[in-house]
mmCIF file with all atom_site columns, C-alpha atoms in Angstrom:
data_model
loop_
_atom_site.group_PDB
_atom_site.id
_atom_site.type_symbol
_atom_site.label_atom_id
_atom_site.label_alt_id
_atom_site.label_comp_id
_atom_site.label_asym_id
_atom_site.label_entity_id
_atom_site.label_seq_id
_atom_site.pdbx_PDB_ins_code
_atom_site.Cartn_x
_atom_site.Cartn_y
_atom_site.Cartn_z
_atom_site.occupancy
_atom_site.B_iso_or_equiv
_atom_site.pdbx_formal_charge
_atom_site.auth_seq_id
_atom_site.auth_comp_id
_atom_site.auth_asym_id
_atom_site.auth_atom_id
_atom_site.pdbx_PDB_model_num
ATOM 1   C CA . MET A 1 1   ? 0.044   0.026  0.066  1.00 0.00 ? 1   MET A CA 1
ATOM 2   C CA . PRO A 1 2   ? 1.459   3.472  -0.733 1.00 0.00 ? 2   PRO A CA 1
ATOM 3   C CA . GLU A 1 3   ? 2.584   5.725  2.228  1.00 0.00 ? 3   GLU A CA 1
ATOM 4   C CA . ALA A 1 4   ? 0.163   8.242  3.343  1.00 0.00 ? 4   ALA A CA 1
ATOM 5   C CA . ASP A 1 5   ? 0.580   11.730 2.022  1.00 0.00 ? 5   ASP A CA 1
ATOM 6   C CA . THR A 1 6   ? 0.906   13.621 5.327  1.00 0.00 ? 6   THR A CA 1
ATOM 7   C CA . SER A 1 7   ? 0.225   16.986 3.640  1.00 0.00 ? 7   SER A CA 1
ATOM 8   C CA . LYS A 1 8   ? -3.256  15.820 3.361  1.00 0.00 ? 8   LYS A CA 1
ATOM 9   C CA . ALA A 1 9   ? -4.493  16.197 6.799  1.00 0.00 ? 9   ALA A CA 1
ATOM 10  C CA . GLY A 1 10  ? -8.248  15.429 7.155  1.00 0.00 ? 10  GLY A CA 1
ATOM 11  C CA . LEU A 1 11  ? -11.053 13.244 5.697  1.00 0.00 ? 11  LEU A CA 1
ATOM 12  C CA . GLN A 1 12  ? -11.272 13.095 1.992  1.00 0.00 ? 12  GLN A CA 1
ATOM 13  C CA . LEU A 1 13  ? -14.149 11.376 0.024  1.00 0.00 ? 13  LEU A CA 1
ATOM 14  C CA . GLU A 1 14  ? -13.251 11.081 -3.542 1.00 0.00 ? 14  GLU A CA 1
ATOM 15  C CA . GLU A 1 15  ? -16.133 10.298 -5.911 1.00 0.00 ? 15  GLU A CA 1
ATOM 16  C CA . ILE A 1 16  ? -18.161 8.215  -3.607 1.00 0.00 ? 16  ILE A CA 1
ATOM 17  C CA . ASN A 1 17  ? -21.134 6.914  -5.385 1.00 0.00 ? 17  ASN A CA 1
ATOM 18  C CA . ILE A 1 18  ? -23.751 4.541  -3.735 1.00 0.00 ? 18  ILE A CA 1
ATOM 19  C CA . LYS A 1 19  ? -26.734 2.857  -5.444 1.00 0.00 ? 19  LYS A CA 1
ATOM 20  C CA . LEU A 1 20  ? -29.583 0.641  -4.346 1.00 0.00 ? 20  LEU A CA 1
ATOM 21  C CA . ALA A 1 21  ? -31.383 -1.585 -6.887 1.00 0.00 ? 21  ALA A CA 1
ATOM 22  C CA . GLY A 1 22  ? -29.888 0.556  -9.598 1.00 0.00 ? 22  GLY A CA 1
ATOM 23  C CA . HIS A 1 23  ? -31.079 3.573  -8.049 1.00 0.00 ? 23  HIS A CA 1
ATOM 24  C CA . ALA A 1 24  ? -28.473 6.285  -7.379 1.00 0.00 ? 24  ALA A CA 1
ATOM 25  C CA . LEU A 1 25  ? -28.388 7.377  -3.604 1.00 0.00 ? 25  LEU A CA 1
ATOM 26  C CA . ILE A 1 26  ? -24.880 9.185  -3.205 1.00 0.00 ? 26  ILE A CA 1
ATOM 27  C CA . ASP A 1 27  ? -22.607 10.867 -5.719 1.00 0.00 ? 27  ASP A CA 1
ATOM 28  C CA . LEU A 1 28  ? -20.385 12.776 -3.471 1.00 0.00 ? 28  LEU A CA 1
ATOM 29  C CA . SER A 1 29  ? -16.699 14.399 -3.116 1.00 0.00 ? 29  SER A CA 1
ATOM 30  C CA . LEU A 1 30  ? -16.006 16.245 -0.204 1.00 0.00 ? 30  LEU A CA 1
ATOM 31  C CA . SER A 1 31  ? -12.810 17.225 2.122  1.00 0.00 ? 31  SER A CA 1
ATOM 32  C CA . VAL A 1 32  ? -13.237 17.789 5.778  1.00 0.00 ? 32  VAL A CA 1
ATOM 33  C CA . SER A 1 33  ? -10.312 19.487 7.581  1.00 0.00 ? 33  SER A CA 1
ATOM 34  C CA . PRO A 1 34  ? -9.156  18.464 11.017 1.00 0.00 ? 34  PRO A CA 1
ATOM 35  C CA . GLY A 1 35  ? -11.550 19.945 13.630 1.00 0.00 ? 35  GLY A CA 1
ATOM 36  C CA . GLU A 1 36  ? -14.139 20.956 11.005 1.00 0.00 ? 36  GLU A CA 1
ATOM 37  C CA . ILE A 1 37  ? -17.693 19.541 11.322 1.00 0.00 ? 37  ILE A CA 1
ATOM 38  C CA . VAL A 1 38  ? -19.735 19.114 8.182  1.00 0.00 ? 38  VAL A CA 1
ATOM 39  C CA . THR A 1 39  ? -23.172 18.414 8.320  1.00 0.00 ? 39  THR A CA 1
ATOM 40  C CA . ILE A 1 40  ? -25.045 16.180 5.636  1.00 0.00 ? 40  ILE A CA 1
ATOM 41  C CA . MET A 1 41  ? -28.604 16.605 5.674  1.00 0.00 ? 41  MET A CA 1
ATOM 42  C CA . GLY A 1 42  ? -31.667 14.762 3.860  1.00 0.00 ? 42  GLY A CA 1
ATOM 43  C CA . PRO A 1 43  ? -34.781 12.827 4.849  1.00 0.00 ? 43  PRO A CA 1
ATOM 44  C CA . SER A 1 44  ? -35.256 9.244  5.334  1.00 0.00 ? 44  SER A CA 1
ATOM 45  C CA . GLY A 1 45  ? -34.039 7.453  2.334  1.00 0.00 ? 45  GLY A CA 1
ATOM 46  C CA . SER A 1 46  ? -31.753 9.939  0.917  1.00 0.00 ? 46  SER A CA 1
ATOM 47  C CA . GLY A 1 47  ? -28.763 7.799  1.629  1.00 0.00 ? 47  GLY A CA 1
ATOM 48  C CA . LYS A 1 48  ? -27.329 9.664  4.851  1.00 0.00 ? 48  LYS A CA 1
ATOM 49  C CA . SER A 1 49  ? -26.676 6.372  6.931  1.00 0.00 ? 49  SER A CA 1
ATOM 50  C CA . SER A 1 50  ? -25.645 4.425  3.960  1.00 0.00 ? 50  SER A CA 1
ATOM 51  C CA . LEU A 1 51  ? -22.815 6.852  3.352  1.00 0.00 ? 51  LEU A CA 1
ATOM 52  C CA . LEU A 1 52  ? -21.449 6.512  6.856  1.00 0.00 ? 52  LEU A CA 1
ATOM 53  C CA . ALA A 1 53  ? -21.742 2.616  6.617  1.00 0.00 ? 53  ALA A CA 1
ATOM 54  C CA . TYR A 1 54  ? -19.740 2.779  3.372  1.00 0.00 ? 54  TYR A CA 1
ATOM 55  C CA . LEU A 1 55  ? -17.046 4.833  5.086  1.00 0.00 ? 55  LEU A CA 1
ATOM 56  C CA . CYS A 1 56  ? -16.870 2.593  8.215  1.00 0.00 ? 56  CYS A CA 1
ATOM 57  C CA . GLY A 1 57  ? -16.787 -0.542 5.906  1.00 0.00 ? 57  GLY A CA 1
ATOM 58  C CA . PHE A 1 58  ? -20.105 -2.226 6.860  1.00 0.00 ? 58  PHE A CA 1
ATOM 59  C CA . LEU A 1 59  ? -22.368 -1.312 4.066  1.00 0.00 ? 59  LEU A CA 1
ATOM 60  C CA . ALA A 1 60  ? -24.980 -4.073 3.381  1.00 0.00 ? 60  ALA A CA 1
ATOM 61  C CA . PRO A 1 61  ? -24.307 -6.236 0.343  1.00 0.00 ? 61  PRO A CA 1
ATOM 62  C CA . ASP A 1 62  ? -27.594 -4.999 -1.127 1.00 0.00 ? 62  ASP A CA 1
ATOM 63  C CA . PHE A 1 63  ? -25.805 -1.846 -2.166 1.00 0.00 ? 63  PHE A CA 1
ATOM 64  C CA . ARG A 1 64  ? -23.144 -0.981 -4.752 1.00 0.00 ? 64  ARG A CA 1
ATOM 65  C CA . ALA A 1 65  ? -20.487 1.516  -4.139 1.00 0.00 ? 65  ALA A CA 1
ATOM 66  C CA . GLY A 1 66  ? -17.445 2.920  -5.302 1.00 0.00 ? 66  GLY A CA 1
ATOM 67  C CA . GLY A 1 67  ? -15.026 5.900  -4.682 1.00 0.00 ? 67  GLY A CA 1
ATOM 68  C CA . ARG A 1 68  ? -11.948 6.553  -2.384 1.00 0.00 ? 68  ARG A CA 1
ATOM 69  C CA . ILE A 1 69  ? -11.737 7.358  1.280  1.00 0.00 ? 69  ILE A CA 1
ATOM 70  C CA . LEU A 1 70  ? -8.509  9.231  2.378  1.00 0.00 ? 70  LEU A CA 1
ATOM 71  C CA . LEU A 1 71  ? -7.888  9.727  6.199  1.00 0.00 ? 71  LEU A CA 1
ATOM 72  C CA . ASN A 1 72  ? -4.819  11.995 6.510  1.00 0.00 ? 72  ASN A CA 1
ATOM 73  C CA . GLY A 1 73  ? -3.598  11.223 3.045  1.00 0.00 ? 73  GLY A CA 1
ATOM 74  C CA . LYS A 1 74  ? -3.988  7.405  3.484  1.00 0.00 ? 74  LYS A CA 1
ATOM 75  C CA . ASP A 1 75  ? -6.289  5.360  1.347  1.00 0.00 ? 75  ASP A CA 1
ATOM 76  C CA . ILE A 1 76  ? -8.430  3.307  3.842  1.00 0.00 ? 76  ILE A CA 1
ATOM 77  C CA . THR A 1 77  ? -10.893 2.255  1.157  1.00 0.00 ? 77  THR A CA 1
ATOM 78  C CA . SER A 1 78  ? -10.188 -1.575 1.202  1.00 0.00 ? 78  SER A CA 1
ATOM 79  C CA . LEU A 1 79  ? -9.282  -1.682 4.821  1.00 0.00 ? 79  LEU A CA 1
ATOM 80  C CA . PRO A 1 80  ? -11.270 -3.885 7.338  1.00 0.00 ? 80  PRO A CA 1
ATOM 81  C CA . PRO A 1 81  ? -13.392 -1.817 9.664  1.00 0.00 ? 81  PRO A CA 1
ATOM 82  C CA . GLU A 1 82  ? -11.405 -1.999 12.777 1.00 0.00 ? 82  GLU A CA 1
ATOM 83  C CA . GLN A 1 83  ? -8.361  -0.692 10.698 1.00 0.00 ? 83  GLN A CA 1
ATOM 84  C CA . ARG A 1 84  ? -9.981  2.597  9.442  1.00 0.00 ? 84  ARG A CA 1
ATOM 85  C CA . HIS A 1 85  ? -9.617  4.632  12.830 1.00 0.00 ? 85  HIS A CA 1
ATOM 86  C CA . LEU A 1 86  ? -13.090 5.872  12.407 1.00 0.00 ? 86  LEU A CA 1
ATOM 87  C CA . GLY A 1 87  ? -15.320 6.574  15.411 1.00 0.00 ? 87  GLY A CA 1
ATOM 88  C CA . ILE A 1 88  ? -18.959 6.565  15.127 1.00 0.00 ? 88  ILE A CA 1
ATOM 89  C CA . LEU A 1 89  ? -21.800 7.639  17.413 1.00 0.00 ? 89  LEU A CA 1
ATOM 90  C CA . PHE A 1 90  ? -25.442 6.234  16.508 1.00 0.00 ? 90  PHE A CA 1
ATOM 91  C CA . GLN A 1 91  ? -28.791 7.214  17.541 1.00 0.00 ? 91  GLN A CA 1
ATOM 92  C CA . ASP A 1 92  ? -28.666 4.853  20.670 1.00 0.00 ? 92  ASP A CA 1
ATOM 93  C CA . PRO A 1 93  ? -25.776 4.712  22.945 1.00 0.00 ? 93  PRO A CA 1
ATOM 94  C CA . LEU A 1 94  ? -25.484 1.088  22.775 1.00 0.00 ? 94  LEU A CA 1
ATOM 95  C CA . LEU A 1 95  ? -23.788 0.542  25.889 1.00 0.00 ? 95  LEU A CA 1
ATOM 96  C CA . PHE A 1 96  ? -23.151 -3.176 26.672 1.00 0.00 ? 96  PHE A CA 1
ATOM 97  C CA . PRO A 1 97  ? -25.676 -3.754 29.566 1.00 0.00 ? 97  PRO A CA 1
ATOM 98  C CA . HIS A 1 98  ? -23.829 -6.692 30.952 1.00 0.00 ? 98  HIS A CA 1
ATOM 99  C CA . LEU A 1 99  ? -20.686 -4.501 31.755 1.00 0.00 ? 99  LEU A CA 1
ATOM 100 C CA . SER A 1 100 ? -20.141 -1.777 34.282 1.00 0.00 ? 100 SER A CA 1
ATOM 101 C CA . VAL A 1 101 ? -19.499 1.844  33.017 1.00 0.00 ? 101 VAL A CA 1
ATOM 102 C CA . ALA A 1 102 ? -15.690 1.040  33.422 1.00 0.00 ? 102 ALA A CA 1
ATOM 103 C CA . GLY A 1 103 ? -16.060 -1.998 31.577 1.00 0.00 ? 103 GLY A CA 1
ATOM 104 C CA . ASN A 1 104 ? -17.808 -0.155 28.569 1.00 0.00 ? 104 ASN A CA 1
ATOM 105 C CA . LEU A 1 105 ? -15.088 2.280  28.463 1.00 0.00 ? 105 LEU A CA 1
ATOM 106 C CA . ALA A 1 106 ? -12.378 -0.353 28.472 1.00 0.00 ? 106 ALA A CA 1
ATOM 107 C CA . PHE A 1 107 ? -14.006 -2.032 25.413 1.00 0.00 ? 107 PHE A CA 1
ATOM 108 C CA . GLY A 1 108 ? -13.032 1.206  23.709 1.00 0.00 ? 108 GLY A CA 1
ATOM 109 C CA . LEU A 1 109 ? -9.401  1.594  24.929 1.00 0.00 ? 109 LEU A CA 1
ATOM 110 C CA . SER A 1 110 ? -6.462  1.543  22.479 1.00 0.00 ? 110 SER A CA 1
ATOM 111 C CA . ALA A 1 111 ? -4.296  -1.613 22.266 1.00 0.00 ? 111 ALA A CA 1
ATOM 112 C CA . ASP A 1 112 ? -1.580  0.505  23.161 1.00 0.00 ? 112 ASP A CA 1
ATOM 113 C CA . CYS A 1 113 ? -2.858  1.153  26.564 1.00 0.00 ? 113 CYS A CA 1
ATOM 114 C CA . LYS A 1 114 ? -1.570  -1.874 28.569 1.00 0.00 ? 114 LYS A CA 1
ATOM 115 C CA . GLY A 1 115 ? -1.712  -2.815 32.188 1.00 0.00 ? 115 GLY A CA 1
ATOM 116 C CA . ARG A 1 116 ? -4.243  -2.972 34.823 1.00 0.00 ? 116 ARG A CA 1
ATOM 117 C CA . GLN A 1 117 ? -3.078  0.489  36.402 1.00 0.00 ? 117 GLN A CA 1
ATOM 118 C CA . LYS A 1 118 ? -2.750  2.346  33.278 1.00 0.00 ? 118 LYS A CA 1
ATOM 119 C CA . ARG A 1 119 ? -6.078  1.264  31.741 1.00 0.00 ? 119 ARG A CA 1
ATOM 120 C CA . ALA A 1 120 ? -7.682  2.280  35.250 1.00 0.00 ? 120 ALA A CA 1
ATOM 121 C CA . GLN A 1 121 ? -6.095  5.742  35.307 1.00 0.00 ? 121 GLN A CA 1
ATOM 122 C CA . THR A 1 122 ? -7.204  6.174  31.550 1.00 0.00 ? 122 THR A CA 1
ATOM 123 C CA . ILE A 1 123 ? -10.856 5.172  32.383 1.00 0.00 ? 123 ILE A CA 1
ATOM 124 C CA . ALA A 1 124 ? -10.948 7.522  35.309 1.00 0.00 ? 124 ALA A CA 1
ATOM 125 C CA . GLY A 1 125 ? -9.407  10.392 33.481 1.00 0.00 ? 125 GLY A CA 1
ATOM 126 C CA . ALA A 1 126 ? -12.137 9.880  30.631 1.00 0.00 ? 126 ALA A CA 1
ATOM 127 C CA . LEU A 1 127 ? -14.940 9.800  33.228 1.00 0.00 ? 127 LEU A CA 1
ATOM 128 C CA . ALA A 1 128 ? -13.539 13.096 34.852 1.00 0.00 ? 128 ALA A CA 1
ATOM 129 C CA . ASP A 1 129 ? -13.262 14.619 31.568 1.00 0.00 ? 129 ASP A CA 1
ATOM 130 C CA . ILE A 1 130 ? -17.260 14.002 30.959 1.00 0.00 ? 130 ILE A CA 1
ATOM 131 C CA . ASN A 1 131 ? -17.736 14.967 34.793 1.00 0.00 ? 131 ASN A CA 1
ATOM 132 C CA . MET A 1 132 ? -18.628 11.746 35.822 1.00 0.00 ? 132 MET A CA 1
ATOM 133 C CA . ASP A 1 133 ? -16.024 11.034 38.143 1.00 0.00 ? 133 ASP A CA 1
ATOM 134 C CA . GLY A 1 134 ? -16.371 7.701  40.504 1.00 0.00 ? 134 GLY A CA 1
ATOM 135 C CA . PHE A 1 135 ? -18.932 6.226  37.929 1.00 0.00 ? 135 PHE A CA 1
ATOM 136 C CA . GLU A 1 136 ? -16.627 3.345  37.228 1.00 0.00 ? 136 GLU A CA 1
ATOM 137 C CA . ALA A 1 137 ? -18.790 0.709  38.889 1.00 0.00 ? 137 ALA A CA 1
ATOM 138 C CA . ARG A 1 138 ? -22.176 1.882  37.848 1.00 0.00 ? 138 ARG A CA 1
ATOM 139 C CA . ASP A 1 139 ? -24.689 -0.243 35.762 1.00 0.00 ? 139 ASP A CA 1
ATOM 140 C CA . PRO A 1 140 ? -25.610 1.598  32.503 1.00 0.00 ? 140 PRO A CA 1
ATOM 141 C CA . ALA A 1 141 ? -29.246 1.007  33.545 1.00 0.00 ? 141 ALA A CA 1
ATOM 142 C CA . THR A 1 142 ? -28.856 3.468  36.129 1.00 0.00 ? 142 THR A CA 1
ATOM 143 C CA . LEU A 1 143 ? -27.650 6.204  34.025 1.00 0.00 ? 143 LEU A CA 1
ATOM 144 C CA . SER A 1 144 ? -29.728 8.941  32.768 1.00 0.00 ? 144 SER A CA 1
ATOM 145 C CA . GLY A 1 145 ? -29.928 9.740  28.990 1.00 0.00 ? 145 GLY A CA 1
ATOM 146 C CA . GLY A 1 146 ? -27.570 12.288 29.040 1.00 0.00 ? 146 GLY A CA 1
ATOM 147 C CA . GLN A 1 147 ? -24.988 10.321 31.158 1.00 0.00 ? 147 GLN A CA 1
ATOM 148 C CA . LYS A 1 148 ? -25.484 7.320  28.562 1.00 0.00 ? 148 LYS A CA 1
ATOM 149 C CA . ALA A 1 149 ? -24.711 9.531  25.767 1.00 0.00 ? 149 ALA A CA 1
ATOM 150 C CA . ARG A 1 150 ? -21.515 11.176 27.445 1.00 0.00 ? 150 ARG A CA 1
ATOM 151 C CA . VAL A 1 151 ? -20.307 7.587  28.122 1.00 0.00 ? 151 VAL A CA 1
ATOM 152 C CA . ALA A 1 152 ? -20.848 6.465  24.531 1.00 0.00 ? 152 ALA A CA 1
ATOM 153 C CA . LEU A 1 153 ? -18.714 9.322  23.446 1.00 0.00 ? 153 LEU A CA 1
ATOM 154 C CA . ALA A 1 154 ? -15.875 8.646  25.853 1.00 0.00 ? 154 ALA A CA 1
ATOM 155 C CA . ARG A 1 155 ? -15.743 5.202  24.641 1.00 0.00 ? 155 ARG A CA 1
ATOM 156 C CA . VAL A 1 156 ? -15.501 6.193  20.986 1.00 0.00 ? 156 VAL A CA 1
ATOM 157 C CA . LEU A 1 157 ? -12.909 9.020  22.042 1.00 0.00 ? 157 LEU A CA 1
ATOM 158 C CA . LEU A 1 158 ? -10.767 6.269  24.034 1.00 0.00 ? 158 LEU A CA 1
ATOM 159 C CA . SER A 1 159 ? -10.491 4.291  20.916 1.00 0.00 ? 159 SER A CA 1
ATOM 160 C CA . GLU A 1 160 ? -8.253  7.338  19.468 1.00 0.00 ? 160 GLU A CA 1
ATOM 161 C CA . PRO A 1 161 ? -10.226 7.605  16.148 1.00 0.00 ? 161 PRO A CA 1
ATOM 162 C CA . LYS A 1 162 ? -8.717  9.911  13.449 1.00 0.00 ? 162 LYS A CA 1
ATOM 163 C CA . ALA A 1 163 ? -12.122 10.987 12.434 1.00 0.00 ? 163 ALA A CA 1
ATOM 164 C CA . LEU A 1 164 ? -15.711 11.142 13.920 1.00 0.00 ? 164 LEU A CA 1
ATOM 165 C CA . LEU A 1 165 ? -18.793 10.041 12.140 1.00 0.00 ? 165 LEU A CA 1
ATOM 166 C CA . LEU A 1 166 ? -22.179 10.972 13.959 1.00 0.00 ? 166 LEU A CA 1
ATOM 167 C CA . ASP A 1 167 ? -25.270 9.329  12.766 1.00 0.00 ? 167 ASP A CA 1
ATOM 168 C CA . GLU A 1 168 ? -28.214 11.321 14.381 1.00 0.00 ? 168 GLU A CA 1
ATOM 169 C CA . PRO A 1 169 ? -26.939 10.809 17.833 1.00 0.00 ? 169 PRO A CA 1
ATOM 170 C CA . PHE A 1 170 ? -29.005 13.668 19.538 1.00 0.00 ? 170 PHE A CA 1
ATOM 171 C CA . SER A 1 171 ? -32.260 12.639 18.047 1.00 0.00 ? 171 SER A CA 1
ATOM 172 C CA . LYS A 1 172 ? -33.840 10.790 20.889 1.00 0.00 ? 172 LYS A CA 1
ATOM 173 C CA . LEU A 1 173 ? -32.844 13.249 23.541 1.00 0.00 ? 173 LEU A CA 1
ATOM 174 C CA . ASP A 1 174 ? -35.242 15.825 25.048 1.00 0.00 ? 174 ASP A CA 1
ATOM 175 C CA . ALA A 1 175 ? -34.700 19.486 23.751 1.00 0.00 ? 175 ALA A CA 1
ATOM 176 C CA . ASP A 1 176 ? -32.663 20.692 26.849 1.00 0.00 ? 176 ASP A CA 1
ATOM 177 C CA . LEU A 1 177 ? -30.433 17.547 26.909 1.00 0.00 ? 177 LEU A CA 1
ATOM 178 C CA . ARG A 1 178 ? -30.163 17.750 23.139 1.00 0.00 ? 178 ARG A CA 1
ATOM 179 C CA . ALA A 1 179 ? -28.393 21.002 23.324 1.00 0.00 ? 179 ALA A CA 1
ATOM 180 C CA . GLN A 1 180 ? -26.182 19.989 26.177 1.00 0.00 ? 180 GLN A CA 1
ATOM 181 C CA . ILE A 1 181 ? -24.800 16.957 24.336 1.00 0.00 ? 181 ILE A CA 1
ATOM 182 C CA . ARG A 1 182 ? -24.651 18.409 21.098 1.00 0.00 ? 182 ARG A CA 1
ATOM 183 C CA . SER A 1 183 ? -22.169 21.359 22.722 1.00 0.00 ? 183 SER A CA 1
ATOM 184 C CA . HIS A 1 184 ? -20.121 18.556 24.342 1.00 0.00 ? 184 HIS A CA 1
ATOM 185 C CA . VAL A 1 185 ? -19.788 16.415 21.396 1.00 0.00 ? 185 VAL A CA 1
ATOM 186 C CA . PHE A 1 186 ? -19.009 19.318 18.985 1.00 0.00 ? 186 PHE A CA 1
ATOM 187 C CA . GLY A 1 187 ? -16.651 20.695 21.625 1.00 0.00 ? 187 GLY A CA 1
ATOM 188 C CA . ARG A 1 188 ? -14.566 17.279 21.778 1.00 0.00 ? 188 ARG A CA 1
ATOM 189 C CA . ALA A 1 189 ? -14.627 16.975 18.079 1.00 0.00 ? 189 ALA A CA 1
ATOM 190 C CA . ARG A 1 190 ? -12.886 20.497 17.771 1.00 0.00 ? 190 ARG A CA 1
ATOM 191 C CA . GLN A 1 191 ? -10.475 20.298 20.900 1.00 0.00 ? 191 GLN A CA 1
ATOM 192 C CA . LYS A 1 192 ? -9.296  16.918 19.473 1.00 0.00 ? 192 LYS A CA 1
ATOM 193 C CA . GLY A 1 193 ? -8.813  18.045 15.858 1.00 0.00 ? 193 GLY A CA 1
ATOM 194 C CA . LEU A 1 194 ? -11.132 15.396 14.523 1.00 0.00 ? 194 LEU A CA 1
ATOM 195 C CA . PRO A 1 195 ? -12.519 15.755 10.895 1.00 0.00 ? 195 PRO A CA 1
ATOM 196 C CA . THR A 1 196 ? -16.352 15.283 11.807 1.00 0.00 ? 196 THR A CA 1
ATOM 197 C CA . LEU A 1 197 ? -19.379 14.235 9.469  1.00 0.00 ? 197 LEU A CA 1
ATOM 198 C CA . LEU A 1 198 ? -22.715 14.536 11.078 1.00 0.00 ? 198 LEU A CA 1
ATOM 199 C CA . VAL A 1 199 ? -25.722 13.452 9.483  1.00 0.00 ? 199 VAL A CA 1
ATOM 200 C CA . THR A 1 200 ? -29.041 14.694 10.692 1.00 0.00 ? 200 THR A CA 1
ATOM 201 C CA . HIS A 1 201 ? -32.617 15.645 9.413  1.00 0.00 ? 201 HIS A CA 1
ATOM 202 C CA . ASP A 1 202 ? -32.782 18.305 11.990 1.00 0.00 ? 202 ASP A CA 1
ATOM 203 C CA . GLU A 1 203 ? -32.158 22.060 11.152 1.00 0.00 ? 203 GLU A CA 1
ATOM 204 C CA . MET A 1 204 ? -31.133 22.880 14.941 1.00 0.00 ? 204 MET A CA 1
ATOM 205 C CA . ASP A 1 205 ? -28.489 20.274 14.692 1.00 0.00 ? 205 ASP A CA 1
ATOM 206 C CA . ALA A 1 206 ? -27.012 21.531 11.633 1.00 0.00 ? 206 ALA A CA 1
ATOM 207 C CA . GLU A 1 207 ? -27.024 25.207 13.144 1.00 0.00 ? 207 GLU A CA 1
ATOM 208 C CA . ALA A 1 208 ? -25.374 24.113 16.176 1.00 0.00 ? 208 ALA A CA 1
ATOM 209 C CA . ALA A 1 209 ? -22.601 22.422 14.276 1.00 0.00 ? 209 ALA A CA 1
ATOM 210 C CA . GLY A 1 210 ? -21.871 25.655 12.693 1.00 0.00 ? 210 GLY A CA 1
ATOM 211 C CA . GLY A 1 211 ? -19.974 24.210 9.707  1.00 0.00 ? 211 GLY A CA 1
ATOM 212 C CA . ARG A 1 212 ? -20.741 23.550 6.000  1.00 0.00 ? 212 ARG A CA 1
ATOM 213 C CA . ILE A 1 213 ? -24.393 22.077 5.066  1.00 0.00 ? 213 ILE A CA 1
ATOM 214 C CA . ILE A 1 214 ? -24.656 19.673 2.416  1.00 0.00 ? 214 ILE A CA 1
ATOM 215 C CA . ARG A 1 215 ? -28.437 18.549 1.486  1.00 0.00 ? 215 ARG A CA 1
ATOM 216 C CA . LEU A 1 216 ? -29.335 15.219 -0.098 1.00 0.00 ? 216 LEU A CA 1
ATOM 217 C CA . ASP A 1 217 ? -31.927 14.813 -2.426 1.00 0.00 ? 217 ASP A CA 1
ATOM 218 C CA . PRO A 1 218 ? -34.244 12.037 -1.376 1.00 0.00 ? 218 PRO A CA 1
ATOM 219 C CA . CYS A 1 219 ? -34.288 10.975 -5.088 1.00 0.00 ? 219 CYS A CA 1
ATOM 220 C CA . GLY A 1 220 ? -30.589 10.992 -5.323 1.00 0.00 ? 220 GLY A CA 1
ATOM 221 C CA . LEU A 1 221 ? -28.206 13.823 -5.948 1.00 0.00 ? 221 LEU A CA 1
#
């Protein structure tokens, strides 16, 4: 595989096209800089989630897709999902119910974080970062919606992604909590310099992201 071009920081989508049953859903080229948040908007069926699935490497076989995905100059198009270094947040936090909060966060730890003490310190630091100090032993079922969302974000960030994908992660939160979690997620993305793609149908999400907006036609671009 060719060496990465380190001059091309960020996430580049080159001529990404996605079809379903011969119908074009996505035809897109896009560059997202480190710390930039780009919003992709469109109603159900416009291909938003299919685009993220293609980027992550788990697009369903019913779809046909092509185009190149570059991350910091490296072509990741053909890599397996676990080697792409993309973090994704979904509508639901998807915390493991059989694991404690610490267990959930440990699942996201980078393989470079070795040793029980080091891992415990890293998890404690991640909880402090989301204002949840001392929550290591808590059962996820006892957490509020906002706490679950913050733990899900912390787990993604502990995996040290090089880009962040957001698949309507705020859609099931009430209005006040939604604004709080949006601010938290966007702030962390910018703080860590992560190129970020947000897909949503909500105009307030797009406004809060404060970046470019790309609107998808429900009948294809």
